[in-house]
Coordinates of C-alpha atoms in Angstrom, one line a residue:
X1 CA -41.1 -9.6 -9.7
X2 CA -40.3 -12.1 -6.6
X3 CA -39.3 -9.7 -3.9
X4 CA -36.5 -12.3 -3.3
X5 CA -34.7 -10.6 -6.5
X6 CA -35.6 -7.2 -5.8
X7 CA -32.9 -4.7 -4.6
X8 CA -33.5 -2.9 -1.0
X9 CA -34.3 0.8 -0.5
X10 CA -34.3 3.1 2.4
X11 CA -36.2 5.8 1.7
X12 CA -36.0 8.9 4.4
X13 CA -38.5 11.2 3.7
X14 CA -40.2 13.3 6.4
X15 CA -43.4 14.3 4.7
X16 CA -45.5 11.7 4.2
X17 CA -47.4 12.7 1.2
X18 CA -43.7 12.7 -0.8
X19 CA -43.1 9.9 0.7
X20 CA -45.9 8.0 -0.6
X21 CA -45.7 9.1 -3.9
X22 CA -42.1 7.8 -3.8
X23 CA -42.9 4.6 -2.6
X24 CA -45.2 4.6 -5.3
X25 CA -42.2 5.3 -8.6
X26 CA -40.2 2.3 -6.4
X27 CA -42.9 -0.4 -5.0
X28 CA -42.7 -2.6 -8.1
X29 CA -39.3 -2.8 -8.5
X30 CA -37.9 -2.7 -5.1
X31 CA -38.1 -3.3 -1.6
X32 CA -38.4 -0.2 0.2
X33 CA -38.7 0.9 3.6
X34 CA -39.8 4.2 4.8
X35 CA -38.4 6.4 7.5
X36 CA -39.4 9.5 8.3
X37 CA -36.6 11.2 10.6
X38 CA -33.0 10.6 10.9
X39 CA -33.1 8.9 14.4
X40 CA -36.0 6.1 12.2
X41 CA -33.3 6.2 9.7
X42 CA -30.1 5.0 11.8
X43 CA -32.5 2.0 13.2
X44 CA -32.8 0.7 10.1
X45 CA -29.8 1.2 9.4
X46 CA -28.7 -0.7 12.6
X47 CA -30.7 -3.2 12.4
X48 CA -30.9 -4.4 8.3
X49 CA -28.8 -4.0 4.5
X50 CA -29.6 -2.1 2.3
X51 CA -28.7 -1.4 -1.7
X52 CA -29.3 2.1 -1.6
X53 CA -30.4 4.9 0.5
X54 CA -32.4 8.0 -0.7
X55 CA -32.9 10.6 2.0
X56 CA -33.9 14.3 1.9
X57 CA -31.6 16.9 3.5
X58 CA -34.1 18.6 5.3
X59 CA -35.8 16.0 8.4
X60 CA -36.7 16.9 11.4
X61 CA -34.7 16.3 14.1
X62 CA -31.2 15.9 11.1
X63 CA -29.8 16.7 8.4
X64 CA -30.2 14.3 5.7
X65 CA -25.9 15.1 5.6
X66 CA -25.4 13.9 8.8
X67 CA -27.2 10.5 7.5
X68 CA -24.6 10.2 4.6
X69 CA -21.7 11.1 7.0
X70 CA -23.0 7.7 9.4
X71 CA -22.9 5.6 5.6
X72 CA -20.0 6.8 5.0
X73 CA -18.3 6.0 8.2
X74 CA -20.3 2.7 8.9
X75 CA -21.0 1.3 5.6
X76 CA -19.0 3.3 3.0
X77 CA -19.8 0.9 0.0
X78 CA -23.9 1.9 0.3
X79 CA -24.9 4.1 -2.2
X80 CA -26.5 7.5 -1.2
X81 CA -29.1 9.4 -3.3
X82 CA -29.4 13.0 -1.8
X83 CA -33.1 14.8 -2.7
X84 CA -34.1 18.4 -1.4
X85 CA -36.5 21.1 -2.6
X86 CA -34.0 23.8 -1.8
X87 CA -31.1 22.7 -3.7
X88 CA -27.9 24.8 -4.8
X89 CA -24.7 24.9 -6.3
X90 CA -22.6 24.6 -3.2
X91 CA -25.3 22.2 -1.6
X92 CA -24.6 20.3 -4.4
X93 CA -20.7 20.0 -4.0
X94 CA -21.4 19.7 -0.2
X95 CA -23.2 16.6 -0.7
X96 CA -20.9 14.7 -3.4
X97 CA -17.5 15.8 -1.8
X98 CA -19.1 13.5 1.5
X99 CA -19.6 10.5 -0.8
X100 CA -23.3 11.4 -2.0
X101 CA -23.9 9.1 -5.4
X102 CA -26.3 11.4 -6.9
X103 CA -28.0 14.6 -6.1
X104 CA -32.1 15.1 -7.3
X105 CA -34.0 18.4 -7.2
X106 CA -37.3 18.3 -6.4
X107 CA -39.8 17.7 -7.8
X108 CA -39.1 14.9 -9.8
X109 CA -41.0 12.5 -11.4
X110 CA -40.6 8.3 -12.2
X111 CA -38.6 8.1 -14.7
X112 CA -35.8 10.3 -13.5
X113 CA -35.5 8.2 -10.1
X114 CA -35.5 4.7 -11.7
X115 CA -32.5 6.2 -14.2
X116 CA -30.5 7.4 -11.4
X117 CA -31.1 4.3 -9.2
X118 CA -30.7 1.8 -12.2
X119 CA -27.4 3.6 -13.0
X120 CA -26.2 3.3 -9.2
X121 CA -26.9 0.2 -8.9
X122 CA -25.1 -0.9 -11.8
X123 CA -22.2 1.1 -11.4
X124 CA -22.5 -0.8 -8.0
X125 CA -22.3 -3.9 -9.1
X126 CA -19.4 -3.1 -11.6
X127 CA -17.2 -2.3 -8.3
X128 CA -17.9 -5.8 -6.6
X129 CA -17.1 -7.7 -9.8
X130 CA -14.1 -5.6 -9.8
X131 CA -13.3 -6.1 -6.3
X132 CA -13.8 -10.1 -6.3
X133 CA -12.0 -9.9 -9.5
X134 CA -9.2 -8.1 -8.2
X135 CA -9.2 -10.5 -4.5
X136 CA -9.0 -13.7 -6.8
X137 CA -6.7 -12.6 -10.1
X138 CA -4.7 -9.5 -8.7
X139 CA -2.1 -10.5 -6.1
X140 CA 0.8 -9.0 -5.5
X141 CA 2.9 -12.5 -3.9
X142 CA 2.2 -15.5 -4.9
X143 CA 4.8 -17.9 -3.5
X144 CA 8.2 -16.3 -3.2
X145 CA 7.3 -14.0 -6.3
X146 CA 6.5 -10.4 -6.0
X147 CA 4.5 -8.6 -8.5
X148 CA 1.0 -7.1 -9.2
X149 CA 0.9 -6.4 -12.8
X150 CA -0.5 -8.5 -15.8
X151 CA 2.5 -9.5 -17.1
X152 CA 2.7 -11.8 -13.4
X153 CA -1.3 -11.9 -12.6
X154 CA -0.7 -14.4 -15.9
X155 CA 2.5 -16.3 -14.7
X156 CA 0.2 -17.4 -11.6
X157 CA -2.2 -18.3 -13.7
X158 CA -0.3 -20.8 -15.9
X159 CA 1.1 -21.6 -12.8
X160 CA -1.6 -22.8 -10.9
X161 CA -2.9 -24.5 -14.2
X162 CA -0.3 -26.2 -14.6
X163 CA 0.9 -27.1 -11.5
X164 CA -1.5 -29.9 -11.0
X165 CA -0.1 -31.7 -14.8
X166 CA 2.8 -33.8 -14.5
X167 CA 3.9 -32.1 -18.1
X168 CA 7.3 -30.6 -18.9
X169 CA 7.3 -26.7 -18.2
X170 CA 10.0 -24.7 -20.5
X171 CA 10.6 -21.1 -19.3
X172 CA 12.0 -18.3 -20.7
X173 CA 13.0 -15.0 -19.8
X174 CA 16.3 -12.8 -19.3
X175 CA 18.5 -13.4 -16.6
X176 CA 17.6 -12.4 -13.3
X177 CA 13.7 -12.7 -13.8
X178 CA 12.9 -14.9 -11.4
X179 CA 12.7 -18.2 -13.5
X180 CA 14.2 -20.7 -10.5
X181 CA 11.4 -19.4 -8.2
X182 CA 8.7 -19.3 -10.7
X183 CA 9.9 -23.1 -11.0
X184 CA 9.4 -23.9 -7.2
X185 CA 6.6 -22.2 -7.2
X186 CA 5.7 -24.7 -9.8
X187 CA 6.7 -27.5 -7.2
X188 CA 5.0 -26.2 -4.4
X189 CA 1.6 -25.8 -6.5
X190 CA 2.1 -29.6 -7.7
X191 CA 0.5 -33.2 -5.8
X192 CA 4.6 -33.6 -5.8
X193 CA 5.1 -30.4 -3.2
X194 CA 6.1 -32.9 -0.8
X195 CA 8.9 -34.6 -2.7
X196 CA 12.1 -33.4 -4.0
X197 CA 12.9 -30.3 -5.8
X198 CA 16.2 -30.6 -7.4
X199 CA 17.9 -27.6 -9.2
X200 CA 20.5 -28.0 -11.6
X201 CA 22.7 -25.0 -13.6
X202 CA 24.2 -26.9 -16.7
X203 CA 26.0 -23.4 -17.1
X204 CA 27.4 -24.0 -13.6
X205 CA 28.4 -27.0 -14.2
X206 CA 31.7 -28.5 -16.9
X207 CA 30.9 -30.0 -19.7
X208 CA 32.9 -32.9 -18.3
X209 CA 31.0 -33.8 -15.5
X210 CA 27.7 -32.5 -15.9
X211 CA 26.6 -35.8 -17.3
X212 CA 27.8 -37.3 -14.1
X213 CA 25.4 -34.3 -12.2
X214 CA 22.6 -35.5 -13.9
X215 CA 22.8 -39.1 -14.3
X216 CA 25.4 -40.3 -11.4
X217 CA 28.0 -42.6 -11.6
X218 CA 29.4 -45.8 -10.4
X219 CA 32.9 -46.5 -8.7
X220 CA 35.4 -46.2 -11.5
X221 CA 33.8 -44.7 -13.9
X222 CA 36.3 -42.3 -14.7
X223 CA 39.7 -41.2 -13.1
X224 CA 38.6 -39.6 -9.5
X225 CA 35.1 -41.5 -9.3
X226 CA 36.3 -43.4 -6.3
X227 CA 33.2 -43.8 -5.0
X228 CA 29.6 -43.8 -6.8
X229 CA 27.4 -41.1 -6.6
X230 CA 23.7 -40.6 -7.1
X231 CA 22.6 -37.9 -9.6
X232 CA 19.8 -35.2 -10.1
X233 CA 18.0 -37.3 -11.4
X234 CA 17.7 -40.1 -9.0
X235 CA 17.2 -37.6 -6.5
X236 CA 14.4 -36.0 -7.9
X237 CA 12.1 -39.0 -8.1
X238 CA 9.1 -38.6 -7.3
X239 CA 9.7 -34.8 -7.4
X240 CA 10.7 -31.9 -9.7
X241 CA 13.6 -31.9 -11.2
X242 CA 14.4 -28.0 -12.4
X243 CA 17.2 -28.0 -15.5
X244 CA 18.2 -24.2 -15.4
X245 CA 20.0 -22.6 -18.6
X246 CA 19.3 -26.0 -20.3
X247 CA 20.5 -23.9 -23.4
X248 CA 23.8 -24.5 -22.1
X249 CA 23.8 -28.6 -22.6
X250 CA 26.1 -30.1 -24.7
X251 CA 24.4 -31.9 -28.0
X252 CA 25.5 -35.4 -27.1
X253 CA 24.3 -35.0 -23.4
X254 CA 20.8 -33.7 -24.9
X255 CA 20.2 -37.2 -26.5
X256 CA 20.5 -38.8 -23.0
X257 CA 17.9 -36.4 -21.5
X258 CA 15.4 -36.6 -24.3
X259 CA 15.9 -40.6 -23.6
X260 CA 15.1 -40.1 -19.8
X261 CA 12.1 -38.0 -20.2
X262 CA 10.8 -40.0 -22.9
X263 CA 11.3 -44.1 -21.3
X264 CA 11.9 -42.3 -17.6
X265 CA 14.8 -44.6 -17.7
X266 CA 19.0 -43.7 -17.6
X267 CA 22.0 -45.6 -17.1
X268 CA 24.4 -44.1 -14.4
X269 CA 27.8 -43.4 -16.0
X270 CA 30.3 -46.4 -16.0
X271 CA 27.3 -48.7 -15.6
X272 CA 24.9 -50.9 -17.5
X273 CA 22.2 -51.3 -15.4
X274 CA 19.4 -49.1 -16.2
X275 CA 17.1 -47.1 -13.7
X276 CA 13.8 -45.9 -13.9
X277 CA 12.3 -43.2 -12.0
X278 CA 9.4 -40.9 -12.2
X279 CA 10.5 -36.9 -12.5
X280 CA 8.7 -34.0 -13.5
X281 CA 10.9 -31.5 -15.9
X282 CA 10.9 -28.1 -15.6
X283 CA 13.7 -26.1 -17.7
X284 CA 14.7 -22.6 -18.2
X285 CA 16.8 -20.8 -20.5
X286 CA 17.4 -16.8 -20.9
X287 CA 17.9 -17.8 -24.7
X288 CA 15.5 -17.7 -27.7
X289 CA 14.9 -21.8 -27.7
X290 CA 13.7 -21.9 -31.3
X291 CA 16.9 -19.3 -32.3
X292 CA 18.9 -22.1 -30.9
X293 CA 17.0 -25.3 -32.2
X294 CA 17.3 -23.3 -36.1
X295 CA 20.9 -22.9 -35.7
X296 CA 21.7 -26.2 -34.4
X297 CA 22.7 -25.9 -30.9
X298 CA 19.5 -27.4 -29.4
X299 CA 18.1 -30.6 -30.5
X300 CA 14.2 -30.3 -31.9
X301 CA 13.2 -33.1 -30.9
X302 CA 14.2 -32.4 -27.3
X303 CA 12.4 -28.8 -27.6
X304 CA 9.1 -30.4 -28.6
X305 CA 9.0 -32.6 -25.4
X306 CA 10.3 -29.9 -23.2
X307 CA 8.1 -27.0 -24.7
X308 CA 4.8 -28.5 -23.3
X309 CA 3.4 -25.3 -21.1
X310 CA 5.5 -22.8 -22.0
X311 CA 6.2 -19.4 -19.2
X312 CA 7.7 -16.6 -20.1
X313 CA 8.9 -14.6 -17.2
X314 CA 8.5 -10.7 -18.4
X315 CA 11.7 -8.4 -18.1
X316 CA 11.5 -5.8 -14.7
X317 CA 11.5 -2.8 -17.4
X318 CA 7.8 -4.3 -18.7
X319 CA 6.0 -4.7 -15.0
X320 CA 5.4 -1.1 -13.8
X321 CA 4.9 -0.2 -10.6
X322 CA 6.5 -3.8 -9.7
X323 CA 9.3 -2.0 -9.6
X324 CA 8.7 -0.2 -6.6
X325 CA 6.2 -3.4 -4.8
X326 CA 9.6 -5.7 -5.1
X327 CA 12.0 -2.8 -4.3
X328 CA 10.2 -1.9 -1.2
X329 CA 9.8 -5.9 0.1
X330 CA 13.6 -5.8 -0.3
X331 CA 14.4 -2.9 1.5
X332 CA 12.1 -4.1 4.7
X333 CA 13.7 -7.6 4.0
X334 CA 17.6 -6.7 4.5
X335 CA 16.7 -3.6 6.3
X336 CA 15.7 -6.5 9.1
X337 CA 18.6 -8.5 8.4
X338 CA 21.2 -5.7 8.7
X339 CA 19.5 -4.3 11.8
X340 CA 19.2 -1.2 9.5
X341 CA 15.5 1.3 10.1
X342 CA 15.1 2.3 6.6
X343 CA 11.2 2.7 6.0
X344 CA 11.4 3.9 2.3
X345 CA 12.4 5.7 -0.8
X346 CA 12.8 9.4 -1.6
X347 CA 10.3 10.6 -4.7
X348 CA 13.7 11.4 -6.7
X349 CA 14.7 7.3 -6.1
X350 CA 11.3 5.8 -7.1
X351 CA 11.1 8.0 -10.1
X352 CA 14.9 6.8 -11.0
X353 CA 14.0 2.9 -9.7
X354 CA 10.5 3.3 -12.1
X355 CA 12.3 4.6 -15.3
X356 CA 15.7 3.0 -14.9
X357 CA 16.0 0.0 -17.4
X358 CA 16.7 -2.6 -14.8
X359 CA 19.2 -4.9 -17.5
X360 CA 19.8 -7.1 -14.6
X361 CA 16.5 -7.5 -13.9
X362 CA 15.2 -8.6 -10.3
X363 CA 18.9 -9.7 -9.6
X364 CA 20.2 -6.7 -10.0
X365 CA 17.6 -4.2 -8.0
X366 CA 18.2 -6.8 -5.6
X367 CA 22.1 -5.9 -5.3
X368 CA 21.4 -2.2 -5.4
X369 CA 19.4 -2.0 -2.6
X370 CA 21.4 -4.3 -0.3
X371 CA 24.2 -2.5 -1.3
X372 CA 22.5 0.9 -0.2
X373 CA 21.4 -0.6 2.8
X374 CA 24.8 -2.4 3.9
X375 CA 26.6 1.1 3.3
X376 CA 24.6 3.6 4.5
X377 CA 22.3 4.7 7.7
X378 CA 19.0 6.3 8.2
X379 CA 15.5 6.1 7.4
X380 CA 14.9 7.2 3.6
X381 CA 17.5 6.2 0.7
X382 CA 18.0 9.4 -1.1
X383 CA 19.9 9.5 -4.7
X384 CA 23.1 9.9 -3.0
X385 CA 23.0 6.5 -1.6
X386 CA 23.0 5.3 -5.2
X387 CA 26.4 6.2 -6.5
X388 CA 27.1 3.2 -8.9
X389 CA 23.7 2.5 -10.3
X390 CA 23.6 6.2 -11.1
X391 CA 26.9 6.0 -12.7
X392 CA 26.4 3.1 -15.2
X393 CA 22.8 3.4 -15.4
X394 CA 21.4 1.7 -18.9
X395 CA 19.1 3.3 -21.3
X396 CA 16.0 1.9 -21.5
X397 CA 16.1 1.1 -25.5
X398 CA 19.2 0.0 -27.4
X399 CA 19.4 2.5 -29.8
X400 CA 18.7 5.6 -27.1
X401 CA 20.7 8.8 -27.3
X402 CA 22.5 7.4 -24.4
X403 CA 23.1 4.3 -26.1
X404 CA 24.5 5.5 -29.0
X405 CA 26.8 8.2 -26.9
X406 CA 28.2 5.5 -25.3
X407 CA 29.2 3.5 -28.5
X408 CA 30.8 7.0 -30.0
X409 CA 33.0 7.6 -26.7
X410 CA 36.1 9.1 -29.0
X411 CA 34.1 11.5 -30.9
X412 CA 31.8 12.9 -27.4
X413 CA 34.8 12.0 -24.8
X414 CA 32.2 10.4 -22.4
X415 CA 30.9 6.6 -21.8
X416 CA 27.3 6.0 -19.7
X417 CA 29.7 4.4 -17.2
X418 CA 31.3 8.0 -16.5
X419 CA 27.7 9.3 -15.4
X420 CA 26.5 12.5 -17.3
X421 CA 29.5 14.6 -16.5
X422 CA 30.9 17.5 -18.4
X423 CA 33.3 16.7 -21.4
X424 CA 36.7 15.4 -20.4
X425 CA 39.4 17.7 -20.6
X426 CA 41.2 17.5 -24.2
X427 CA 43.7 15.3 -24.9
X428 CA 47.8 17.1 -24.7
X429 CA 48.2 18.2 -28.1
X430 CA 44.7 19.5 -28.6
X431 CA 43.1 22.8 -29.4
X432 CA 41.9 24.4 -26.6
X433 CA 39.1 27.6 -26.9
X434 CA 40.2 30.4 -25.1
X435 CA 36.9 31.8 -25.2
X436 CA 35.3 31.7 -21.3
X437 CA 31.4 32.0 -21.0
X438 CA 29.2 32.6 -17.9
X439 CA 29.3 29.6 -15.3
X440 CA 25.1 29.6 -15.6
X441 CA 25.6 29.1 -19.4
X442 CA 27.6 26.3 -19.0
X443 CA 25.4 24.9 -16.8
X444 CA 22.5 25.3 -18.7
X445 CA 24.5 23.5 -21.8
X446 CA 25.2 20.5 -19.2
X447 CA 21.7 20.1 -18.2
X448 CA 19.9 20.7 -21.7
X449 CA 22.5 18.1 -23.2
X450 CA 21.7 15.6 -20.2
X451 CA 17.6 16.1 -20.5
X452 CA 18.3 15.5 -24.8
X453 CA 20.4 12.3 -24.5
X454 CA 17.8 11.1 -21.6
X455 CA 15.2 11.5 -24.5
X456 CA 13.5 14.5 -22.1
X457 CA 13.4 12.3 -19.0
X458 CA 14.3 15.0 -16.2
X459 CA 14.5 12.8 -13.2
X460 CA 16.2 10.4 -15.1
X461 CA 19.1 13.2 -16.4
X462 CA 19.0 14.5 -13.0
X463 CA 20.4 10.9 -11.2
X464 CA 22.8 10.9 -13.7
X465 CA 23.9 14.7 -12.6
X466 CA 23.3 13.3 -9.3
X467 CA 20.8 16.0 -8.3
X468 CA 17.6 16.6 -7.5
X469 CA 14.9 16.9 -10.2
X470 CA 13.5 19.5 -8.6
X471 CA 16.6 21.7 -8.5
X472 CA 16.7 21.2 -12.8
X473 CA 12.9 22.3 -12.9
X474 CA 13.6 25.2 -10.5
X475 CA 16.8 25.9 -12.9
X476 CA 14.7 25.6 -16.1
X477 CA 12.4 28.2 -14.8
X478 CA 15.4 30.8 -13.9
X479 CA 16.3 30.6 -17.7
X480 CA 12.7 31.0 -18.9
X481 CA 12.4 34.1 -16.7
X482 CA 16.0 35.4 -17.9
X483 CA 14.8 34.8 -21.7
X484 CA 11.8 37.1 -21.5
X485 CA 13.4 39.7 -19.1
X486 CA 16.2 40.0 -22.5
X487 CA 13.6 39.4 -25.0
X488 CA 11.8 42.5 -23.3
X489 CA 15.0 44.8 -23.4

C-alpha cells in the first residue's frame, strides 16, 4: 500500500521486544513510529501528526496517563489506545474517563489491534464528516435569520440555490415567521444585492390605491393625484420587488400583475404610455395559495408564474431549541438597547418559552421579551416577569384539554385568558356547598386539574399557576408520602 495513503501511528512502548512485535501486526498497513519513553513520546508529538497513538501505561520515566492527559490537552481530537500487562477494573475507568479510545490487555495478538484501530479510525472519520458537515449546512444565522434546526438549515438552502435565479419565489408560512427577512435575505444572496429591495403589504394597503402603490400614477389620474408618482414597481428595477400577503390582492388588480411579470411591462394609472422594467418577484402569503386559487380568490394562472421555488417558513412551535437561540439573541439585542444587564433565562422560563405554542410566532416572542425587558430590572427573567404570556398562554394543539376548556367557559367558569386559576365564585342565585375541606386538598384538586388540562406538562401547568415547577414536584411528593403513611394505618 503507497505509504502516502497509509494512516500514522505512534507507538510508545518501552520494551523493545513488544515493541517490535507490534510494529510487526501494524508495518503493512501503517506508518508507525516507535518511542520508547514518555519524554521520546512528547517529541514526536511536538514535532509531527499523528492518527492515532497507542502507548503502554507503564514507561519509564511516565505514565502512559500522563501521555493521554498532554493529547488530551494539546490535541484532544487524536485518538488514544491504552495497552498494559497489569490491567484492572478501575485502571480501566481511569483511562476512558481521561479520553482513552480503547483499552487492550496484554498480550494480544493481530487481529484484535487492527479491529480496535480500524474501528477508531473510522469512528474518527465519522466525527470530521460530521464536523465539516455541521461548519458548512448547520448554522445558526444566516442573514438576519436565527435558527439551527432543519426545518431552517433547508430555508438556507433553497435560499442560496435560488438566490442566484432571477425566478419568482412564493413563500408561505404563518404570520410572524419571518417571511420579509427570509425575502431580503433572498436579495442579499442575489447578483441584484446591490439594487433595490422594495417591500410592499397589499394588506396594508386600500383596495383603492394599491394599484397606484404598485404601478404609480400620472398627474390627474384620479381626484387628489396632483402630482405623479412613481410606483413599486418602477422602483424596484433592476432589484427585488417583495409583494407581501399577496393573498390579499384584489382579482382585477391580479390580472395587471400577472401582465407585468409576464411582458415586464405596466402602464402607470391615468396613463397610456407603457413602461418596461426588469424586477425580480418574490411574494408571500400566510394563506394556503392553492385553498385560495380552488375557491376563487386567487387567479391560477398568476399562482403558476408566482409558485416557481416555493419556501415555506416553518411555524416557531416546529424548530426546537430555536426557540431558546432566537429568544436569547433578543434578550442581548434590547437588553443593549434599553441599557438593561439581563444575561439569561431561569430553567422554569426556557422550559415555558420551549413548550409554549408560540401562535404568534417569531413576532410575538419578540414582543414578550421586550416587554420583560422594558418593565423589569436585573440579570435573569424569572416566570414572574411573564405575567401576560402566562395568562393567555395557547395550547399547543387545537383540540388540547386547554383548548377545549376554553371553548366550554359557561359550563367550567374559566377561559385560558384567566390563567389556571381556581373556579370563579358562583353566580348570585346559585347553590353554594357548605361542605369545607382541608386547604392541602384543595390545593391538590387545583394542581392535578392544571397538570390534566396541560396534558401532564408540569412546567407548563406551573406558569400558568405562576409557580415554580419545582414547588409542584416537591408538592406531588408530600401527597405520595401522605398516601402511604394512610394506606399503612
Amino acid at each position: 500500500m503507497p505509504s502516502v495513503n497509509r494512516p500514522s501511528v505512534l507507538l510508545i512502548e518501552d520494551s523493545p521486544s513488544n515493541a517490535m512485535v507490534y510494529r510487526s501486526y501494524l508495518q503493512d498497513d501503517y506508518e508507525v513510529k516507535v518511542a520508547n519513553t514518555g519524554r521520546d513520546a512528547q517529541d514526536y508529538l511536538d514535532q509531527a501528526s499523528f492518527d492515532v497513538v497507542i502507548t503502554d501505561v507503564r514507561l519509564p520515566d511516565m505514565s502512559g496517563l500522563a501521555i493521554l492527559d498532554k493529547v488530551q490537552v494539546e490535541k484532544p481530537t487524536l485518538p488514544v489506545i491504552v495497552i498494559t500487562a497489569h490491567g484492572s477494573v478501575d485502571m480501566v475507568v481511569d483511562a476512558m474517563q481521561r479520553g482513552a479510545s480503547d483499552f487492550i490487555t496484554k498480550p494480544f495478538d493481530k487481529a484484535r489491534l487492527s479491529v480496535t484501530l480500524n474501528n477508531i479510525l473510522k469512528k474518527h472519520h465519522l466525527e470530521e464528516v460530521v464536523q465539516e458537515f455541521e461548519k458548512v449546512y448547520r448554522r445558526e444565522f444566516f442573514h438576519s435569520m436565527i435558527g439551527a434546526s432543519l426545518p431552517m438549515q433547508n430555508v438556507y438552502r433553497i435560499v442560496e440555490s435560488a438566490a442566484g435565479s432571477s425566478a419568482s419565489v412564493f413563500i408561505t408560512g404563518e404570520s410572524g415567521t419571518g417571511k420579509e427577512l427570509c425575502s431580503e435575505a433572498l436579495h442579499a444572496e442575489s447578483i441584484r444585492s446591490d439594487k433595490p429591495f422594495i417591500a410592499l403589504n397589499c394588506a396594508a394597503i386600500p383596495r383603492e390605491l394599491i394599484e397606484s402603490e404598485i404601478f404609480g400614477h400620472v398627474k390627474g389620474a384620479f381626484t387628489g393625484a396632483s402630482a405623479s408618482r412613481e410606483g413599486a414597481a418602477l422602483r424596484a428595477s433592476g432589484g427585488t420587488l417583495f409583494l407581501d400577503e399577496i393573498g390579499e390582492m384584489p382579482l382585477d388588480l391580479q390580472s395587471k400583475l400577472l401582465r407585468l411579470i409576464q411582458s415586464g411591462t405596466f402602464q402607470p394609472v391615468g396613463s397610456s404610455k407603457e413602461v418596461k422594467v426588469d424586477i425580480r418577484f418574490i411574494c408571500a402569503t400566510n394563506r394556503d395559495p392553492l385553498k385560495e386559487v380552488r375557491e376563487g380568490r386567487f387567479r391560477e394562472d398568476l399562482y403558476y408564474r408566482l409558485h416557481v421555488i416555493p419556501i415555506h417558513m416553518p411555524a416557531l412551535r416546529e424548530r426546537g431549541s430555536d426557540i431558546l437561540l432566537i429568544a436569547r439573541a433578543l434578550l442581548r439585542q434590547y437588553s443593549s438597547d434599553e441599557g438593561k444587564s439581563f444575561q439569561g433565562f431561569s430553567r422554569e422560563v426556557e422550559e415555558f418559552f420551549t413548550h409554549y405554542s408560540w401562535p404568534g410566532n417569531v413576532r410575538e416572542l419578540s414582543n414578550v421579551v421586550r416587554n420583560v425587558v422594558v418593565l423589569n430590572d436585573g440579570t435573569s427573567v424569572g416566570m414572574s416577569m411573564l405575567p401576560t404570556i402566562a395568562a393567555t398562554a395557547t395550547p399547543i394543539a387545537s383540540d388540547t384539554p386547554i383548548d377545549r376548556s376554553a371553548r366550554e367557559e359557561s359550563s367550567t367558569g374559566w377561559t385560558a385568558a384567566d390563567g389556571l386559576s381556581v373556579d370563579r365564585p358562583p353566580r348570585q342565585g346559585q347553590a353554594q356547598s357548605s361542605e369545607i375541606i382541608p386547604l392541602w386538598l384543595e390545593e391538590k384538586r387545583i394542581i392535578e386539574s392544571a397538570i390534566d388540562i396541560c396534558g401532564g406538562n408540569v412546567p407548563r401547568a406551573a406558569a400558568f399557576l405562576e409557580i415554580s415547577a419545582s414547588t409542584i414536584y416537591r408538592k406531588k411528593l408530600q401527597w405520595e408520602k401522605a398516601e402511604l403513611s394512610s394506606d399503612s394505618i
